[in-house]
Amino acid sequence: MSLVVTNIGELTTCDDELGTLRDAALVADGGRIAWIGPAGRAPAADERLDAGGRAVLPGFVDSHAHLVFAGDRAAEFAARMNGEPYTGGGIRTTVAATRAASDDELRTAAGRLVAEMRRQGTTTVEIKGGYGLSVSEEARGLRIARELTAETTFLGAHVVPAEYADRPDDYVDLVAGPMLDAVAAHARWVDVFCERGAFDADQARQILTAGLKAGLGARIHANQLTAGAGVRLAVELGAASADHCTHLSDADVDALAGSDTVATLLPGAEFSTRSPYPDARRLLDAGATVALATDCNPGSSYTSSMPFCIALAVREMRMTPAEAVWAATAGGARALRRDDIGVLRPGARADAVVLDAPSYLHLAYRPGVPLINTVLHDGVPL
C-alpha cells in the first residue's frame, strides 16, 4: 500500500544539510520514500495522512543503547545525586541480575524499551550486549537483541566480570576468542569500553582487531571518564563511531575531524552522572561528524528519549537546534554507516516523525513536552 503524507507545514529532510521544505508532501510506497515535493503536486496514493500543517522530519536514529538487561539501579542514581561519583562499577550489579533472568523476562523488558523509544520518534536503534559477560550469556543477549533490530553490537568487553577480576588478560583472550566465535552470527558490530577500570588500549585493540577479522564493524566507548587512547584507537582502526568523547585533547579532535569516524555524544549520561558535557561546538567547528544517541542503560543514562537528548545538546553542548536534529537523524545513520535511514529522500526508508509542532525547533524549544504526533516506520503509521 502506498501512503501520501500531505499538508506538511515544514518538511525537514536532513539530506546532506538540514534542508527544509514548506507546504510539502511525501509519498511512501513499499516501505520506501517514492516522492517528495510541494503538497499541491503530490501524486495519488492508496492512503492519505493529513499532517495538518505540522512539522515532519526523519525518524530518529539511536546509535548507542544497552537494552538487554534485568534489574534496576535507581538507588545508584540517588547516591550520585547525593554526591557519589560515577565509576562504572555498577555494571556488575546489572550483570548479576541479567544472568538470573529468563529469556522471556529479558525479551519483554527490551521490547518494552524499544516500544517506548518508538513512541518518542526513534525508528532505528542499535542494541549492545555487555550484561552477560560469559560466552553463553553474551550469545543469549545478542540473540534477543537481534529479534528487535539489525543493528546489534557485541560488547563482551564492557567490564571484567568478578570471576576474572584477578585474570583480566585471560578474560580479554576469552572475549577475542570463544566469546566472539559464539556471538559473531548475531552481531553486526564489536565494541569495547576503553577506559580506566575497564580495558586499556592494548586490550581494546586485541578485541576490536579480532572482531574486524571476524567481519564485524568496529565502534568504541572512548574518553568518557578520563582522557585516554580510545578516540585515536578508533580512528586508527577505522571504527564507525567513537562514543562519549567527553574528555578530548586537541590531537583527539584533529583525529576525528580528519577521519570518517563519527563522534557520538551521549548527553543523557552526563545528565545522569553529573559529569561535564562533551564540547560538541569544538568538534563541529573542527569539522568532525557528530551524532547524538541516548546511551539508554539502567545505570548511567536510563532515558529512551531522543528529543530529550536533542534539548540537552542545544542547552548544554552548544549545538544549534538544526545541528542537534541532524545529529539525531543523519548523524546517527552515519555512525551506523547507513545511508537509507535518518534522511527523507526518494529511495530512503519511509521512517518519519510528525510533530505536534510547526517546526523542528520545538524539540529544543519545548523540552520535556510530548511532541510526537505520529511515527511512520517503513511507511506505516504507528
XYZ file of C-alpha atoms in Angstrom:
382
model
C 0.000 0.000 0.000
C 1.200 3.500 -0.834
C 0.672 6.443 1.503
C 0.766 10.180 0.878
C 1.506 12.437 3.832
C 0.218 15.830 2.810
C -0.352 19.291 4.269
C 3.115 19.241 5.881
C 3.877 22.715 7.188
C 7.637 22.142 7.421
C 9.382 19.086 5.983
C 12.953 18.604 7.236
C 14.918 16.173 5.070
C 18.353 16.084 6.825
C 19.792 15.122 3.425
C 23.425 16.392 3.451
C 22.368 19.555 5.289
C 19.223 20.050 7.346
C 17.063 21.020 4.362
C 13.503 22.239 4.868
C 10.523 22.473 2.523
C 7.300 24.375 3.204
C 3.760 23.257 2.317
C 5.125 19.857 1.341
C 4.088 16.241 0.912
C 5.800 12.889 0.718
C 4.707 9.568 -0.728
C 5.751 6.217 0.733
C 5.435 3.026 -1.261
C 6.732 -0.415 -0.387
C 8.378 0.871 2.781
C 10.446 3.443 0.867
C 10.009 7.095 0.045
C 8.821 7.368 -3.528
C 8.333 11.125 -3.882
C 8.852 14.434 -2.038
C 7.685 17.848 -3.191
C 5.028 20.565 -2.976
C 1.760 19.381 -1.455
C -0.215 20.643 -4.445
C 1.706 18.340 -6.810
C 1.621 15.141 -4.779
C 0.755 12.033 -6.798
C -2.171 9.857 -5.807
C -1.687 7.084 -3.260
C -3.762 4.305 -1.717
C -3.992 6.062 1.644
C -3.725 9.653 2.843
C -2.403 11.143 6.081
C -3.103 14.829 6.650
C -0.302 16.364 8.720
C -2.467 19.380 9.464
C 0.340 21.890 8.956
C 2.628 20.083 11.399
C 6.361 19.570 11.007
C 7.735 16.286 9.638
C 11.320 15.057 9.959
C 13.188 11.740 9.658
C 12.743 9.150 12.356
C 15.464 9.380 14.983
C 18.421 7.008 14.729
C 19.610 5.984 18.197
C 23.039 4.530 17.501
C 24.052 3.681 21.086
C 21.802 1.812 23.519
C 22.077 -1.053 26.028
C 18.611 -2.584 26.219
C 19.011 -6.284 27.059
C 19.259 -6.313 30.832
C 17.380 -7.026 34.037
C 17.209 -5.202 37.323
C 17.155 -1.608 38.490
C 19.846 0.805 39.655
C 17.702 3.657 40.916
C 19.494 3.560 44.278
C 22.802 4.103 42.490
C 21.320 7.128 40.725
C 20.087 8.519 44.040
C 23.564 8.075 45.531
C 25.109 10.039 42.666
C 22.611 12.827 43.168
C 23.785 12.822 46.786
C 27.381 13.357 45.710
C 28.907 9.946 44.995
C 30.987 9.903 41.749
C 30.202 7.632 38.811
C 32.875 4.964 38.234
C 31.110 2.387 36.057
C 31.345 -0.189 38.834
C 27.598 -0.717 38.982
C 27.703 -2.593 35.677
C 28.445 -5.785 37.615
C 25.179 -5.340 39.540
C 23.270 -5.430 36.258
C 25.321 -8.421 35.083
C 24.196 -10.427 38.119
C 20.537 -9.532 37.585
C 20.710 -10.236 33.852
C 22.286 -13.643 34.309
C 19.487 -14.561 36.735
C 16.683 -13.507 34.356
C 14.895 -15.773 31.923
C 14.888 -15.285 28.159
C 11.275 -14.144 28.273
C 11.995 -11.622 31.015
C 14.864 -10.125 29.036
C 12.860 -10.168 25.808
C 9.886 -8.444 27.412
C 11.994 -5.766 29.092
C 13.964 -4.966 25.941
C 10.823 -4.946 23.824
C 9.191 -2.513 26.221
C 12.104 -0.116 25.849
C 12.072 -0.366 22.053
C 8.338 0.407 22.067
C 8.982 3.334 24.417
C 11.625 4.639 22.002
C 9.308 4.205 19.046
C 6.607 6.311 20.713
C 9.194 9.076 21.053
C 10.154 9.022 17.388
C 13.046 6.560 17.238
C 12.713 4.316 14.202
C 16.179 2.704 14.242
C 18.042 1.624 17.382
C 21.384 -0.064 17.915
C 21.385 -2.566 20.813
C 24.531 -3.728 22.598
C 25.164 -6.803 24.664
C 27.521 -6.480 27.582
C 25.433 -7.511 30.581
C 26.147 -11.228 30.356
C 29.961 -11.323 30.241
C 30.186 -15.063 29.634
C 30.137 -16.995 26.372
C 26.611 -18.339 26.811
C 25.157 -15.146 28.296
C 26.554 -12.826 25.637
C 25.257 -15.139 22.912
C 21.840 -15.180 24.587
C 21.701 -11.392 24.895
C 22.595 -10.807 21.268
C 20.094 -13.387 20.040
C 17.384 -11.453 21.871
C 18.686 -8.105 20.604
C 18.643 -9.432 17.030
C 14.913 -10.069 17.359
C 14.457 -6.328 17.841
C 16.976 -4.720 15.456
C 19.517 -5.494 12.757
C 21.980 -3.132 14.468
C 23.414 -5.380 17.182
C 26.757 -4.895 18.912
C 28.975 -7.388 20.737
C 30.168 -5.721 23.947
C 31.670 -8.611 25.851
C 34.383 -6.107 26.776
C 32.084 -3.951 28.906
C 33.920 -4.605 32.179
C 35.899 -7.567 33.513
C 33.417 -9.824 35.355
C 34.002 -10.677 39.003
C 35.176 -14.220 38.277
C 38.047 -12.836 36.165
C 38.934 -9.919 38.430
C 42.416 -11.317 39.076
C 42.891 -12.534 35.486
C 41.895 -9.672 33.177
C 44.138 -10.784 30.316
C 42.536 -14.225 30.390
C 39.156 -12.541 30.048
C 40.396 -10.496 27.081
C 41.512 -13.742 25.428
C 38.067 -15.223 26.086
C 36.294 -12.212 24.565
C 38.541 -12.137 21.482
C 38.297 -15.914 21.014
C 35.496 -18.257 22.143
C 33.033 -15.498 23.041
C 33.452 -13.750 19.697
C 33.042 -17.079 17.894
C 29.777 -17.701 19.755
C 28.205 -14.309 19.039
C 29.508 -13.308 15.599
C 26.461 -14.677 13.797
C 24.185 -12.432 15.869
C 26.209 -9.205 15.749
C 26.976 -6.520 13.184
C 29.434 -4.611 15.394
C 32.103 -5.135 18.054
C 32.628 -2.599 20.844
C 34.951 -2.122 23.836
C 34.724 0.109 26.913
C 38.238 1.567 26.642
C 38.598 3.325 29.962
C 40.476 3.278 33.234
C 38.933 0.487 35.302
C 37.694 -1.335 32.213
C 40.033 -2.125 29.249
C 43.243 -0.391 28.246
C 44.280 0.473 24.692
C 46.204 -2.761 24.071
C 43.338 -4.909 25.330
C 40.836 -2.905 23.294
C 42.992 -3.217 20.164
C 43.184 -7.004 20.581
C 39.406 -7.353 20.869
C 38.494 -4.891 18.127
C 41.047 -6.383 15.732
C 39.640 -9.853 16.341
C 36.144 -8.549 15.682
C 37.225 -6.887 12.456
C 38.828 -10.144 11.295
C 35.536 -11.908 12.052
C 33.717 -9.499 9.723
C 32.218 -7.162 12.314
C 32.446 -3.390 12.169
C 34.183 -1.553 15.000
C 32.898 1.038 17.444
C 34.280 2.024 20.837
C 33.352 3.610 24.169
C 36.061 6.268 24.266
C 37.205 9.053 26.590
C 34.116 9.050 28.804
C 35.587 9.303 32.300
C 39.138 10.388 31.525
C 41.354 11.450 28.648
C 42.831 8.365 27.042
C 43.722 6.490 23.890
C 40.208 5.430 22.891
C 39.464 8.080 20.278
C 42.781 7.720 18.499
C 42.433 3.924 18.572
C 39.013 4.288 16.947
C 40.469 6.389 14.142
C 43.468 4.066 13.746
C 41.190 1.049 13.264
C 38.647 2.854 11.090
C 35.862 2.474 13.628
C 32.472 3.762 12.561
C 31.996 5.608 15.820
C 33.802 6.763 18.941
C 31.162 7.168 21.638
C 31.046 9.557 24.625
C 34.085 11.747 23.653
C 33.776 13.720 26.867
C 37.490 14.320 27.562
C 39.295 15.180 24.332
C 42.742 16.552 23.612
C 43.450 18.721 20.581
C 45.002 15.656 18.956
C 41.777 13.685 19.533
C 39.678 16.411 17.935
C 42.038 16.658 14.962
C 41.998 12.869 14.526
C 38.192 12.774 14.446
C 37.984 15.749 12.087
C 40.409 14.098 9.683
C 38.606 10.754 9.610
C 35.221 9.239 8.856
C 34.839 8.077 12.472
C 31.729 9.723 13.927
C 31.873 11.317 17.378
C 28.706 10.017 19.019
C 27.790 12.162 22.003
C 25.579 10.862 24.800
C 24.346 13.799 26.895
C 21.939 11.625 28.868
C 24.967 10.061 30.553
C 26.341 13.417 31.662
C 22.892 14.450 32.889
C 22.559 11.265 34.946
C 26.102 11.254 36.330
C 26.531 14.995 36.904
C 29.644 14.908 34.742
C 30.938 17.598 32.359
C 29.190 17.561 28.986
C 31.166 16.948 25.780
C 32.067 20.073 23.842
C 30.105 19.489 20.666
C 30.866 23.005 19.419
C 34.594 22.284 19.458
C 34.092 19.106 17.418
C 31.739 20.706 14.906
C 33.940 23.746 14.385
C 36.886 21.429 13.712
C 34.909 19.596 11.014
C 34.144 16.341 12.846
C 30.885 14.499 12.199
C 28.718 14.405 15.338
C 25.863 12.066 16.230
C 23.555 12.057 19.237
C 22.253 8.937 20.985
C 20.574 8.101 24.288
C 23.007 5.547 25.760
C 19.843 4.053 27.278
C 21.006 1.752 30.091
C 19.968 1.062 33.678
C 22.976 2.679 35.333
C 24.299 5.868 33.773
C 21.581 7.043 31.345
C 18.179 5.478 31.818
C 16.438 7.596 29.193
C 14.934 6.365 25.943
C 14.131 9.850 24.653
C 15.989 11.262 21.683
C 14.018 14.548 21.960
C 15.399 14.913 25.497
C 18.934 14.385 24.196
C 18.371 16.968 21.462
C 17.286 19.514 24.066
C 20.324 18.723 26.254
C 22.666 19.053 23.273
C 21.329 22.507 22.462
C 21.270 23.761 26.046
C 24.447 22.152 27.407
C 26.685 21.296 24.435
C 26.436 24.486 22.361
C 24.752 22.877 19.373
C 22.180 24.755 17.331
C 18.740 23.128 17.069
C 19.471 22.355 13.408
C 22.790 20.675 14.266
C 21.211 18.640 17.051
C 18.347 17.389 14.887
C 20.772 16.432 12.107
C 22.986 14.629 14.632
C 19.984 12.677 15.967
C 18.944 11.548 12.496
C 21.501 11.629 9.672
C 24.392 11.721 12.147
C 23.181 8.558 13.839
C 22.835 6.921 10.449
C 26.459 7.767 9.638
C 27.527 6.299 12.976
C 25.919 3.059 11.751
C 27.333 3.512 8.240
C 23.843 3.637 6.780
C 22.546 5.917 4.033
C 18.978 4.593 3.884
C 17.801 5.955 7.254
C 17.946 9.287 9.072
C 17.049 11.185 5.894
C 13.925 11.852 3.856
C 14.659 11.449 0.169
C 13.397 9.163 -2.604
C 14.763 5.660 -2.111
C 15.348 6.003 1.634
C 13.320 4.054 4.137
C 9.993 5.707 4.849
C 10.749 6.344 8.529
C 9.416 9.714 9.624
C 8.046 11.615 12.596
C 5.109 14.025 12.577
C 5.488 16.559 15.383
C 2.701 18.256 17.287
C 4.511 21.485 16.440
C 5.054 23.721 13.403
C 8.847 23.279 13.334
C 11.707 21.003 14.413
C 12.852 23.952 16.562
C 10.244 22.981 19.133
C 12.198 19.826 20.033
C 14.676 22.069 21.885
C 12.315 24.989 22.479
C 9.802 22.857 24.440
C 11.915 20.319 26.367
C 10.086 17.537 28.138
C 6.858 18.063 26.192
C 5.476 15.002 24.313
C 5.627 16.425 20.795
C 5.429 13.194 18.767
C 2.088 13.065 16.982
C 2.623 10.166 14.552
C 5.527 7.848 13.745
C 5.904 6.260 10.304
C 8.007 3.105 10.199
C 8.575 1.561 6.786
C 5.764 3.796 5.534
C 3.206 2.552 8.070
C 1.734 4.963 10.643
C 2.117 3.569 14.153
